[in-house]
């Protein structure tokens, strides 16, 4: 298993997760810390980005949590989104609609095909590692 995945899951099982300095899962996407920990504790799948940051995506159902890849901030949550939250500003910019609209589902295919929209394009494709 990729370094860091076990640590993230173990921390969540102990009732905590680390937030990146720029974390915006709660303030911009309406996810509670409890929902983020549920996803990190028991993901349906974990993916590693093919992008330069090698970020990890933890998916449970149609919700995801993205954490930093290798480096000083490895394992720190960057964002969380999906139907359990709202689109938030970045989601509305990428997808249209209102900031307060429900978040859109994120599927396995979206993650591995690199078809998750961002305001600047799309997230890099990722490989399922767990």
XYZ file of C-alpha atoms in Angstrom:
130
model
C 0.000 0.000 0.000
C 1.228 3.500 -0.796
C 2.928 5.205 2.128
C 0.543 7.396 4.043
C -2.727 5.603 3.288
C -2.551 3.452 6.428
C -1.621 6.475 8.538
C -4.598 8.494 7.273
C -7.011 5.612 7.947
C -5.536 4.930 11.395
C -5.769 8.597 12.429
C -9.416 8.724 11.319
C -10.176 5.540 13.248
C -8.749 7.322 16.285
C -11.157 10.221 15.716
C -8.897 12.735 14.006
C -7.541 13.857 10.667
C -5.046 16.500 9.714
C -6.204 19.494 7.697
C -3.959 21.188 5.169
C -3.424 24.909 5.711
C -5.631 25.538 2.653
C -8.272 22.939 3.644
C -11.689 23.851 2.283
C -13.851 20.778 2.756
C -15.898 22.308 5.550
C -16.021 26.019 4.784
C -16.549 25.778 1.042
C -18.234 22.430 0.513
C -20.374 21.942 3.600
C -18.781 18.689 4.773
C -18.689 18.051 8.500
C -15.513 16.731 10.103
C -17.530 13.665 11.091
C -18.416 12.893 7.459
C -14.791 13.357 6.394
C -13.663 10.929 9.107
C -16.303 8.371 8.022
C -14.876 8.461 4.491
C -11.266 8.239 5.689
C -12.010 5.443 8.200
C -13.784 3.173 5.791
C -13.216 4.111 2.148
C -14.738 2.014 -0.611
C -11.577 2.761 -2.610
C -8.383 4.822 -2.481
C -6.723 6.311 -5.562
C -3.360 7.934 -6.255
C -3.253 10.796 -8.728
C -1.058 10.566 -11.791
C -0.517 14.335 -11.446
C 2.666 15.835 -10.078
C 1.314 16.082 -6.507
C 0.434 12.359 -6.333
C -2.549 13.264 -4.153
C -4.669 10.525 -2.643
C -8.429 10.391 -3.094
C -10.514 8.445 -0.583
C -13.960 7.571 -1.952
C -16.968 6.316 -0.031
C -20.072 6.005 -2.160
C -20.193 9.177 -4.239
C -18.292 11.382 -1.743
C -14.536 11.950 -1.794
C -11.808 13.380 0.416
C -8.570 14.483 -1.256
C -5.366 14.420 0.802
C -1.855 15.589 0.005
C 0.627 13.115 -1.441
C 4.325 12.694 -0.620
C 6.097 15.581 1.082
C 5.895 17.658 4.261
C 2.101 17.805 4.221
C 1.519 14.150 3.247
C -1.834 12.854 4.463
C -3.316 16.272 5.211
C -6.866 16.734 3.906
C -7.197 19.362 1.185
C -10.868 19.147 0.298
C -13.986 16.985 0.426
C -16.939 16.984 -1.895
C -19.878 15.062 -3.231
C -23.619 14.853 -2.518
C -23.124 14.971 1.280
C -22.074 18.609 0.936
C -22.796 21.603 -1.242
C -21.096 22.768 -4.446
C -19.446 25.700 -2.757
C -17.749 28.477 -4.699
C -15.266 26.310 -6.592
C -17.927 23.704 -7.460
C -20.301 26.356 -8.759
C -17.471 27.894 -10.812
C -16.543 24.508 -12.290
C -20.050 23.121 -12.802
C -22.410 26.071 -12.853
C -25.356 26.495 -10.545
C -25.510 28.033 -7.097
C -22.934 27.796 -4.322
C -25.620 26.289 -2.078
C -26.706 23.585 -4.568
C -26.014 19.998 -3.445
C -22.611 18.647 -4.408
C -22.484 16.367 -7.434
C -21.760 12.647 -7.166
C -18.176 11.542 -7.816
C -17.794 8.051 -9.274
C -14.935 5.604 -9.688
C -14.989 6.359 -13.420
C -14.745 10.120 -12.777
C -11.623 9.570 -10.673
C -9.746 7.120 -12.921
C -10.673 8.933 -16.139
C -9.701 12.377 -14.871
C -13.174 13.773 -15.502
C -13.687 15.640 -12.217
C -14.108 19.278 -13.255
C -12.181 22.031 -11.531
C -12.353 25.729 -12.230
C -9.120 25.390 -14.208
C -9.873 22.169 -16.114
C -9.994 18.650 -14.671
C -8.295 16.720 -11.895
C -5.584 14.412 -13.186
C -6.592 10.784 -13.682
C -5.842 8.505 -10.755
C -5.042 4.835 -10.257
C -6.960 2.760 -7.720
C -4.510 1.504 -5.095
C -6.918 0.033 -2.538
